[in-house]
Tab-separated table of N, CA and C in Angstrom:
chain	number	residue	atom	x	y	z
A	136	UNK	N	73.879	60.798	70.709
A	136	UNK	CA	74.123	62.230	71.776
A	136	UNK	C	74.757	63.032	71.394
A	137	UNK	N	74.579	64.270	71.590
A	137	UNK	CA	74.928	65.446	71.341
A	137	UNK	C	76.154	66.286	72.138
A	138	UNK	N	77.222	66.531	71.659
A	138	UNK	CA	78.528	66.840	72.508
A	138	UNK	C	78.372	68.251	72.586
A	139	UNK	N	78.279	68.391	74.004
A	139	UNK	CA	78.236	70.236	74.272
A	139	UNK	C	79.464	70.849	74.425
A	140	UNK	N	79.675	71.944	73.658
A	140	UNK	CA	80.719	72.411	73.506
A	140	UNK	C	81.436	73.121	74.996
A	141	UNK	N	82.394	73.074	75.553
A	141	UNK	CA	82.650	73.201	76.775
A	141	UNK	C	83.764	74.177	76.453
A	142	UNK	N	83.595	75.493	76.957
A	142	UNK	CA	84.394	76.286	76.681
A	142	UNK	C	85.756	76.429	77.793
A	143	UNK	N	86.826	76.946	77.055
A	143	UNK	CA	87.775	76.917	77.963
A	143	UNK	C	87.452	78.031	79.384
A	144	UNK	N	88.234	77.683	80.501
A	144	UNK	CA	87.824	78.367	81.446
A	144	UNK	C	88.798	80.021	81.621
A	145	UNK	N	88.161	80.843	81.084
A	145	UNK	CA	88.706	82.034	80.752
A	145	UNK	C	88.957	82.559	82.161
A	146	UNK	N	88.039	82.847	82.942
A	146	UNK	CA	88.506	83.392	84.442
A	146	UNK	C	89.587	82.496	84.792
A	147	UNK	N	89.927	81.261	84.744
A	147	UNK	CA	91.329	80.574	85.195
A	147	UNK	C	92.252	81.023	84.531
A	148	UNK	N	91.962	81.115	83.062
A	148	UNK	CA	93.447	81.486	82.287
A	148	UNK	C	93.924	82.942	82.668
A	149	UNK	N	92.741	83.734	83.178
A	149	UNK	CA	93.451	85.086	83.321
A	149	UNK	C	94.124	85.242	84.679
A	150	UNK	N	93.559	84.341	85.674
A	150	UNK	CA	94.186	84.135	87.263
A	150	UNK	C	95.522	83.819	86.768
A	151	UNK	N	95.603	82.795	86.019
A	151	UNK	CA	97.123	82.076	85.693
A	151	UNK	C	98.171	83.262	85.008
A	152	UNK	N	97.632	83.898	84.228
A	152	UNK	CA	98.184	85.130	83.579
A	152	UNK	C	98.746	86.114	84.822
A	153	UNK	N	97.733	86.357	85.287
A	153	UNK	CA	98.181	87.146	86.572
A	153	UNK	C	99.359	86.802	87.252
A	154	UNK	N	99.031	85.398	87.972
A	154	UNK	CA	100.208	84.976	88.270
A	154	UNK	C	101.510	84.776	87.838
A	155	UNK	N	101.607	84.101	86.983
A	155	UNK	CA	102.796	83.904	85.966
A	155	UNK	C	103.499	85.787	85.872
A	156	UNK	N	102.432	86.576	85.593
A	156	UNK	CA	103.369	87.997	85.505
A	156	UNK	C	103.671	88.393	86.842
A	157	UNK	N	102.717	88.098	87.834
A	157	UNK	CA	103.090	88.716	89.025
A	157	UNK	C	104.281	88.153	89.837
A	158	UNK	N	104.692	87.149	89.084
A	158	UNK	CA	105.766	86.637	90.082
A	158	UNK	C	107.104	87.191	89.894
A	159	UNK	N	107.219	87.821	88.685
A	159	UNK	CA	108.340	89.000	88.233
A	159	UNK	C	108.472	90.013	88.947
A	160	UNK	N	107.634	90.321	89.924
A	160	UNK	CA	107.199	91.717	90.398
A	160	UNK	C	107.428	90.950	91.883
A	161	UNK	N	106.920	89.866	92.385
A	161	UNK	CA	107.111	89.790	94.121
A	161	UNK	C	108.648	89.902	94.492
A	162	UNK	N	109.323	89.669	94.002
A	162	UNK	CA	110.722	89.876	94.803
A	162	UNK	C	111.218	91.291	94.926
A	163	UNK	N	110.977	92.112	94.184
A	163	UNK	CA	110.928	93.351	94.355
A	163	UNK	C	109.980	93.820	95.452
A	164	UNK	N	108.824	93.582	95.504
A	164	UNK	CA	108.068	93.929	96.433
A	164	UNK	C	108.498	93.496	97.901
A	165	UNK	N	108.672	92.110	97.803
A	165	UNK	CA	109.334	91.612	99.108
A	165	UNK	C	110.243	92.109	99.560
A	166	UNK	N	111.370	92.474	98.479
A	166	UNK	CA	112.343	93.204	99.125
A	166	UNK	C	112.406	94.542	99.867
A	167	UNK	N	110.883	95.138	99.387
A	167	UNK	CA	110.914	96.512	99.960
A	167	UNK	C	109.705	96.045	101.312
A	168	UNK	N	109.210	94.998	101.516
A	168	UNK	CA	108.628	94.770	102.706
A	168	UNK	C	107.088	95.032	102.297
A	169	UNK	N	106.818	94.806	101.158
A	169	UNK	CA	105.438	95.554	100.525
A	169	UNK	C	104.659	93.987	100.156
A	170	UNK	N	103.299	94.333	100.167
A	170	UNK	CA	102.498	93.067	99.515
A	170	UNK	C	101.693	93.560	98.306
A	171	UNK	N	101.746	92.613	97.367
A	171	UNK	CA	101.079	92.993	96.167
A	171	UNK	C	99.702	93.905	96.587
A	172	UNK	N	99.092	94.066	97.470
A	172	UNK	CA	97.813	94.801	97.594
A	172	UNK	C	98.254	96.030	98.338
A	173	UNK	N	99.253	96.417	99.254
A	173	UNK	CA	99.903	97.427	99.441
A	173	UNK	C	100.577	98.277	98.268
A	174	UNK	N	101.263	97.492	97.205
A	174	UNK	CA	101.935	98.194	96.316
A	174	UNK	C	100.684	98.722	94.921
A	175	UNK	N	99.311	98.107	95.378
A	175	UNK	CA	98.700	98.674	94.471
A	175	UNK	C	98.286	99.654	95.038
A	176	UNK	N	98.039	99.777	96.065
A	176	UNK	CA	97.547	101.034	96.842
A	176	UNK	C	98.498	102.432	96.796
A	177	UNK	N	99.499	101.966	97.100
A	177	UNK	CA	100.931	102.919	97.090
A	177	UNK	C	101.076	103.727	95.435
A	178	UNK	N	101.018	102.893	94.826
A	178	UNK	CA	100.956	103.217	93.274
A	178	UNK	C	99.628	103.848	92.525
A	179	UNK	N	98.520	103.494	93.193
A	179	UNK	CA	97.431	104.317	93.001
A	179	UNK	C	97.022	105.285	93.421
A	180	UNK	N	97.507	105.434	95.060
A	180	UNK	CA	97.788	106.923	95.482
A	180	UNK	C	98.603	107.735	94.865
A	181	UNK	N	99.983	107.358	94.381
A	181	UNK	CA	100.909	107.983	93.773
A	181	UNK	C	100.347	108.898	92.715
A	182	UNK	N	99.553	107.894	91.586
A	182	UNK	CA	99.449	108.399	90.464
A	182	UNK	C	98.000	109.177	90.312
A	183	UNK	N	97.125	108.694	91.374
A	183	UNK	CA	95.908	109.397	91.282
A	183	UNK	C	95.627	110.532	92.520
A	184	UNK	N	96.246	110.573	93.396
A	184	UNK	CA	96.283	111.545	94.617
A	184	UNK	C	95.430	110.960	95.622
A	185	UNK	N	95.002	111.667	96.889
A	185	UNK	CA	94.432	111.166	97.918
A	185	UNK	C	92.922	110.669	97.558
A	186	UNK	N	92.056	109.530	98.030
A	186	UNK	CA	90.940	109.056	97.592
A	186	UNK	C	90.356	108.533	99.126
A	187	UNK	N	88.992	108.463	98.508
A	187	UNK	CA	88.369	107.731	99.845
A	187	UNK	C	88.256	106.453	99.627
A	188	UNK	N	88.160	105.648	100.748
A	188	UNK	CA	88.090	104.269	100.880
A	188	UNK	C	87.625	103.584	99.628
A	189	UNK	N	86.365	103.934	99.366
A	189	UNK	CA	85.813	103.138	98.271
A	189	UNK	C	86.043	103.490	97.091
A	190	UNK	N	86.889	104.519	96.771
A	190	UNK	CA	87.080	104.865	95.308
A	190	UNK	C	88.814	104.042	95.341
A	191	UNK	N	89.423	103.880	96.327
A	191	UNK	CA	90.587	103.274	96.415
A	191	UNK	C	90.361	101.609	96.238
A	192	UNK	N	89.401	101.186	97.072
A	192	UNK	CA	88.733	99.585	96.770
A	192	UNK	C	88.171	99.449	95.157
A	193	UNK	N	87.882	100.411	94.619
A	193	UNK	CA	87.478	100.372	93.227
A	193	UNK	C	88.673	100.380	92.313
A	194	UNK	N	89.875	101.241	92.412
A	194	UNK	CA	90.788	101.655	91.637
A	194	UNK	C	91.732	100.497	91.726
A	195	UNK	N	91.885	99.749	93.275
A	195	UNK	CA	93.089	98.548	93.290
A	195	UNK	C	92.454	97.275	93.115
A	196	UNK	N	90.908	97.154	93.016
A	196	UNK	CA	90.259	95.911	92.889
A	196	UNK	C	90.894	95.109	94.261
A	197	UNK	N	90.555	95.782	95.122
A	197	UNK	CA	90.393	95.246	96.595
A	197	UNK	C	89.144	95.329	97.124
A	198	UNK	N	88.387	94.042	97.673
A	198	UNK	CA	87.438	94.101	98.494
A	198	UNK	C	87.664	95.009	99.703
A	199	UNK	N	86.368	95.690	100.202
A	199	UNK	CA	86.280	96.616	101.360
A	199	UNK	C	86.688	95.823	102.824
A	200	UNK	N	86.154	94.802	102.720
A	200	UNK	CA	86.756	94.190	104.280
A	200	UNK	C	88.396	94.088	104.214
A	201	UNK	N	88.610	93.532	102.836
A	201	UNK	CA	90.377	93.285	103.260
A	201	UNK	C	90.930	94.694	103.054
A	202	UNK	N	90.340	95.590	102.679
A	202	UNK	CA	91.185	96.998	102.342
A	202	UNK	C	91.246	97.536	104.022
A	203	UNK	N	90.040	97.243	104.801
A	203	UNK	CA	90.051	97.829	105.984
A	203	UNK	C	91.607	97.425	106.923
A	204	UNK	N	91.692	95.877	106.552
A	204	UNK	CA	92.976	95.398	107.431
A	204	UNK	C	94.201	96.122	106.604
A	205	UNK	N	94.257	95.723	105.233
A	205	UNK	CA	95.241	96.442	104.732
A	205	UNK	C	95.720	97.909	104.886
A	206	UNK	N	94.720	98.756	104.821
A	206	UNK	CA	95.060	100.137	105.271
A	206	UNK	C	95.656	100.295	106.738
A	207	UNK	N	94.960	99.555	107.612
A	207	UNK	CA	95.296	99.895	109.080
A	207	UNK	C	96.944	99.155	108.930
A	208	UNK	N	97.324	98.215	108.299
A	208	UNK	CA	98.754	97.608	108.719
A	208	UNK	C	99.574	98.723	107.653
A	209	UNK	N	99.116	99.591	106.844
A	209	UNK	CA	100.066	100.525	106.201
A	209	UNK	C	100.149	101.809	107.149
A	210	UNK	N	99.022	102.179	107.680
A	210	UNK	CA	99.235	103.177	108.407
A	210	UNK	C	100.166	102.878	109.869
A	211	UNK	N	100.100	101.649	110.233
A	211	UNK	CA	100.933	101.459	111.436
A	211	UNK	C	102.502	101.703	110.731
A	212	UNK	N	102.719	101.324	109.565
A	212	UNK	CA	103.842	101.277	108.710
A	212	UNK	C	104.539	102.848	108.329
A	213	UNK	N	103.269	103.645	108.525
A	213	UNK	CA	103.347	105.070	108.275
A	213	UNK	C	103.853	105.234	106.721
A	214	UNK	N	103.031	104.317	105.956
A	214	UNK	CA	102.911	104.505	104.464
A	214	UNK	C	101.700	105.652	103.998
A	215	UNK	N	100.678	105.220	104.530
A	215	UNK	CA	99.475	106.203	104.327
A	215	UNK	C	99.234	106.676	105.830
A	216	UNK	N	98.296	108.045	105.398
A	216	UNK	CA	97.884	108.538	106.436
A	216	UNK	C	96.129	108.798	106.603
A	217	UNK	N	94.812	108.532	107.108
A	217	UNK	CA	93.897	108.732	107.200
A	217	UNK	C	93.338	109.806	107.795
A	218	UNK	N	92.540	110.896	106.951
A	218	UNK	CA	92.241	112.091	107.607
A	218	UNK	C	90.833	112.296	107.098
A	219	UNK	N	90.179	113.185	107.984
A	219	UNK	CA	88.621	113.801	107.731
A	219	UNK	C	88.754	114.615	106.515
A	220	UNK	N	87.570	114.544	105.845
A	220	UNK	CA	87.697	115.332	104.468
A	220	UNK	C	87.342	116.806	105.016
A	221	UNK	N	87.828	118.136	104.672
A	221	UNK	CA	87.455	119.086	105.172
A	221	UNK	C	86.332	119.587	104.724
A	222	UNK	N	85.652	119.305	103.730
A	222	UNK	CA	84.164	119.769	103.636
A	222	UNK	C	83.090	118.806	103.975
A	223	UNK	N	83.738	117.668	104.582
A	223	UNK	CA	82.509	116.694	105.343
A	223	UNK	C	83.085	115.787	106.151
A	224	UNK	N	83.350	115.941	107.459
A	224	UNK	CA	83.806	115.343	108.443
A	224	UNK	C	83.651	113.758	108.604
A	225	UNK	N	82.365	113.497	107.759
A	225	UNK	CA	82.013	112.142	107.779
A	225	UNK	C	82.944	111.323	106.737
A	226	UNK	N	83.536	111.681	106.075
A	226	UNK	CA	84.424	111.471	105.124
A	226	UNK	C	85.844	111.354	105.296
A	227	UNK	N	86.279	109.950	104.899
A	227	UNK	CA	87.811	109.957	105.067
A	227	UNK	C	88.334	109.845	103.678
A	228	UNK	N	89.505	110.365	103.840
A	228	UNK	CA	90.358	110.719	102.578
A	228	UNK	C	92.034	110.004	103.219
A	229	UNK	N	92.332	109.278	102.117
A	229	UNK	CA	93.497	108.435	102.330
A	229	UNK	C	94.403	108.794	101.538
A	230	UNK	N	95.557	109.276	102.290
A	230	UNK	CA	96.941	109.668	100.845
A	230	UNK	C	98.259	109.276	101.553
A	231	UNK	N	99.188	109.158	100.947
A	231	UNK	CA	100.509	108.857	101.017
A	231	UNK	C	101.342	109.595	102.018
A	232	UNK	N	101.963	109.184	103.008
A	232	UNK	CA	102.837	109.857	103.688
A	232	UNK	C	104.295	110.172	103.039
A	233	UNK	N	105.044	110.873	103.658
A	233	UNK	CA	106.401	111.061	102.830
A	233	UNK	C	107.138	109.786	102.643
A	234	UNK	N	106.848	108.900	103.714
A	234	UNK	CA	107.386	107.560	103.458
A	234	UNK	C	106.998	106.686	102.629
A	235	UNK	N	105.497	106.744	102.560
A	235	UNK	CA	105.036	106.290	101.198
A	235	UNK	C	105.617	106.811	100.163
A	236	UNK	N	105.409	107.927	99.801
A	236	UNK	CA	106.100	108.589	98.462
A	236	UNK	C	107.367	108.020	98.263
A	237	UNK	N	108.188	107.799	99.407
A	237	UNK	CA	109.794	107.281	99.490
A	237	UNK	C	109.747	106.301	98.636
A	238	UNK	N	109.083	105.008	99.430
A	238	UNK	CA	108.873	103.817	98.709
A	238	UNK	C	108.461	103.936	97.589
A	239	UNK	N	107.695	104.641	97.026
A	239	UNK	CA	107.149	104.599	95.725
A	239	UNK	C	108.521	104.934	94.654
A	240	UNK	N	109.223	105.983	95.263
A	240	UNK	CA	110.153	106.445	94.570
A	240	UNK	C	111.405	105.399	94.114
A	241	UNK	N	111.186	104.509	95.345
A	241	UNK	CA	112.542	103.277	95.412
A	241	UNK	C	111.883	102.343	94.501
A	242	UNK	N	110.652	101.800	94.662
A	242	UNK	CA	110.129	100.717	94.110
A	242	UNK	C	109.688	100.881	92.330
A	243	UNK	N	108.914	102.015	92.048
A	243	UNK	CA	108.461	102.087	90.780
A	243	UNK	C	109.528	102.247	89.723
A	244	UNK	N	111.068	102.632	89.741
A	244	UNK	CA	112.008	102.296	88.811
A	244	UNK	C	112.037	100.939	88.369
A	245	UNK	N	112.094	99.987	89.823
A	245	UNK	CA	112.236	98.801	89.561
A	245	UNK	C	111.381	98.245	88.996
A	246	UNK	N	110.180	98.377	89.156
A	246	UNK	CA	108.940	97.916	88.478
A	246	UNK	C	109.020	98.129	87.070
A	247	UNK	N	109.132	99.497	86.672
A	247	UNK	CA	109.468	99.918	85.329
A	247	UNK	C	110.301	99.251	84.429
A	248	UNK	N	111.622	98.670	85.249
A	248	UNK	CA	112.593	98.167	84.621
A	248	UNK	C	112.219	96.714	84.509
A	249	UNK	N	111.662	95.907	85.250
A	249	UNK	CA	111.267	94.391	85.215
A	249	UNK	C	110.102	94.483	84.133
A	250	UNK	N	109.390	95.589	83.692
A	250	UNK	CA	108.504	95.731	82.591
A	250	UNK	C	109.117	95.624	81.303
A	251	UNK	N	110.334	96.564	81.383
A	251	UNK	CA	110.924	96.577	79.985
A	251	UNK	C	111.966	94.838	80.011
A	252	UNK	N	112.294	94.470	80.877
A	252	UNK	CA	112.804	92.743	80.606
A	252	UNK	C	111.626	92.018	80.168
A	253	UNK	N	110.336	92.236	80.451
A	253	UNK	CA	109.514	91.249	80.270
A	253	UNK	C	109.057	91.571	78.844
A	254	UNK	N	109.202	92.930	78.269
A	254	UNK	CA	108.890	93.264	77.103
A	254	UNK	C	109.724	93.043	76.306
A	255	UNK	N	110.773	92.860	76.467
A	255	UNK	CA	112.134	92.574	75.562
A	255	UNK	C	112.282	90.995	75.382
A	256	UNK	N	111.754	90.485	76.425
A	256	UNK	CA	111.731	88.887	76.246
A	256	UNK	C	110.838	88.386	75.757
A	257	UNK	N	109.341	88.827	75.590
A	257	UNK	CA	108.225	88.404	75.290
A	257	UNK	C	107.552	89.205	73.958
A	258	UNK	N	108.119	90.313	73.719
A	258	UNK	CA	107.977	90.941	72.469
A	258	UNK	C	106.896	92.202	73.146
A	259	UNK	N	107.420	93.316	72.701
A	259	UNK	CA	106.497	94.888	72.648
A	259	UNK	C	104.831	94.530	71.930
A	260	UNK	N	105.056	93.623	70.857
A	260	UNK	CA	103.762	93.356	70.223
A	260	UNK	C	102.716	92.759	70.956
A	261	UNK	N	103.249	91.787	71.481
A	261	UNK	CA	102.465	91.045	72.097
A	261	UNK	C	101.912	91.718	73.381
A	262	UNK	N	102.756	92.358	74.391
A	262	UNK	CA	102.074	93.173	75.249
A	262	UNK	C	101.387	94.223	75.125
A	263	UNK	N	101.563	94.919	73.869
A	263	UNK	CA	100.703	96.069	73.471
A	263	UNK	C	99.264	95.190	72.668
A	264	UNK	N	99.412	94.206	72.198
A	264	UNK	CA	98.186	93.339	71.807
A	264	UNK	C	97.201	92.990	72.917
A	265	UNK	N	97.985	92.510	74.096
A	265	UNK	CA	97.494	92.202	75.325
A	265	UNK	C	96.660	93.197	76.176
A	266	UNK	N	97.268	94.370	76.183
A	266	UNK	CA	96.604	95.548	76.674
A	266	UNK	C	95.397	95.760	75.900
A	267	UNK	N	95.732	95.872	74.807
A	267	UNK	CA	94.621	96.362	73.609
A	267	UNK	C	93.143	95.194	73.678
A	268	UNK	N	93.578	93.862	73.968
A	268	UNK	CA	92.331	92.961	73.890
A	268	UNK	C	91.865	93.294	75.383
A	269	UNK	N	92.670	93.400	76.224
A	269	UNK	CA	92.066	93.446	77.613
A	269	UNK	C	90.959	94.558	77.742
A	270	UNK	N	91.802	95.777	77.272
A	270	UNK	CA	90.689	97.165	77.383
A	270	UNK	C	89.562	96.671	76.500
A	271	UNK	N	89.561	95.945	75.426
A	271	UNK	CA	88.544	95.552	74.486
A	271	UNK	C	87.374	95.024	75.530
A	272	UNK	N	87.893	93.982	76.061
A	272	UNK	CA	86.933	92.920	76.702
A	272	UNK	C	86.229	93.705	77.785
A	273	UNK	N	87.224	94.691	78.769
A	273	UNK	CA	86.516	95.502	79.924
A	273	UNK	C	85.691	96.702	79.298
A	274	UNK	N	86.095	97.233	77.930
A	274	UNK	CA	84.745	98.028	77.516
A	274	UNK	C	83.649	97.230	76.759
A	275	UNK	N	83.661	96.138	76.851
A	275	UNK	CA	82.711	95.118	75.964
A	275	UNK	C	81.098	95.214	77.410
A	276	UNK	N	80.086	95.404	76.578
A	276	UNK	CA	78.834	95.323	77.443
A	276	UNK	C	78.596	94.069	78.341
A	277	UNK	N	79.632	93.786	79.212
A	277	UNK	CA	79.451	92.406	79.885
A	277	UNK	C	78.317	92.739	80.652
A	278	UNK	N	78.055	93.582	81.449
A	278	UNK	CA	77.005	93.978	82.443
A	278	UNK	C	75.574	93.927	81.987
A	279	UNK	N	75.446	93.396	80.556
A	279	UNK	CA	74.280	93.821	79.829
A	279	UNK	C	74.135	92.206	79.515
A	280	UNK	N	74.869	91.455	79.736
A	280	UNK	CA	74.702	89.767	79.201
A	280	UNK	C	73.957	89.079	80.312
A	281	UNK	N	72.839	88.740	79.864
A	281	UNK	CA	72.206	88.035	80.666
A	281	UNK	C	72.285	86.664	81.309
A	282	UNK	N	71.676	86.405	82.551
A	282	UNK	CA	72.013	85.127	83.394
A	282	UNK	C	71.377	84.026	82.635
A	283	UNK	N	72.417	82.799	82.788
A	283	UNK	CA	71.436	81.658	82.254
A	283	UNK	C	70.302	81.238	83.107
A	284	UNK	N	69.322	80.803	82.928
A	284	UNK	CA	67.923	80.528	83.592
A	284	UNK	C	68.485	79.069	84.335
A	285	UNK	N	68.647	79.156	85.653
A	285	UNK	CA	68.754	77.949	86.528
A	285	UNK	C	67.241	77.114	86.755
A	286	UNK	N	67.648	75.968	86.837
A	286	UNK	CA	66.565	75.052	86.904
A	286	UNK	C	66.198	75.093	88.583
A	287	UNK	N	64.894	74.606	88.889
A	287	UNK	CA	64.278	74.516	89.990
A	287	UNK	C	65.427	73.944	91.050
A	288	UNK	N	65.345	74.625	92.321
A	288	UNK	CA	66.366	73.993	92.953
A	288	UNK	C	65.802	72.657	93.645
A	289	UNK	N	66.999	71.522	94.042
A	289	UNK	CA	66.308	70.066	94.579
A	289	UNK	C	66.412	70.415	95.873
A	290	UNK	N	65.552	69.473	96.359
A	290	UNK	CA	65.696	69.347	97.953
A	290	UNK	C	66.301	68.350	98.567
């Protein structure tokens, strides 16, 4: 009997790493009444400027059906505003309100301080290597990997 090599579950490991790292930031976000998704949106809009919803979905890694609800809550909280694009009234542009800008200004320094504490604890080299390896993985031609051939469906 031949032994098939079973690879470690890379997607599961990446999710676990994400959860472990995010646990160091959740207290900051909760203190300011933000969810992780809301912070991603605030940070992205602050760093990239106004965006269309589909651009925001891509930049924040939030699926469109979820984005609709998150943006509605953020608009109710006066963190973002939705406006029609001047050049095309069919398009919507999302931007931060002054209140959204202010929350960014309060949260960002704490997030940066937490990053420094993480780097000081586990090492700048490990963080730099992790960024480099993730960038390398994401720039690999993963879209060209063929799918395994599936057996016929069983009835």
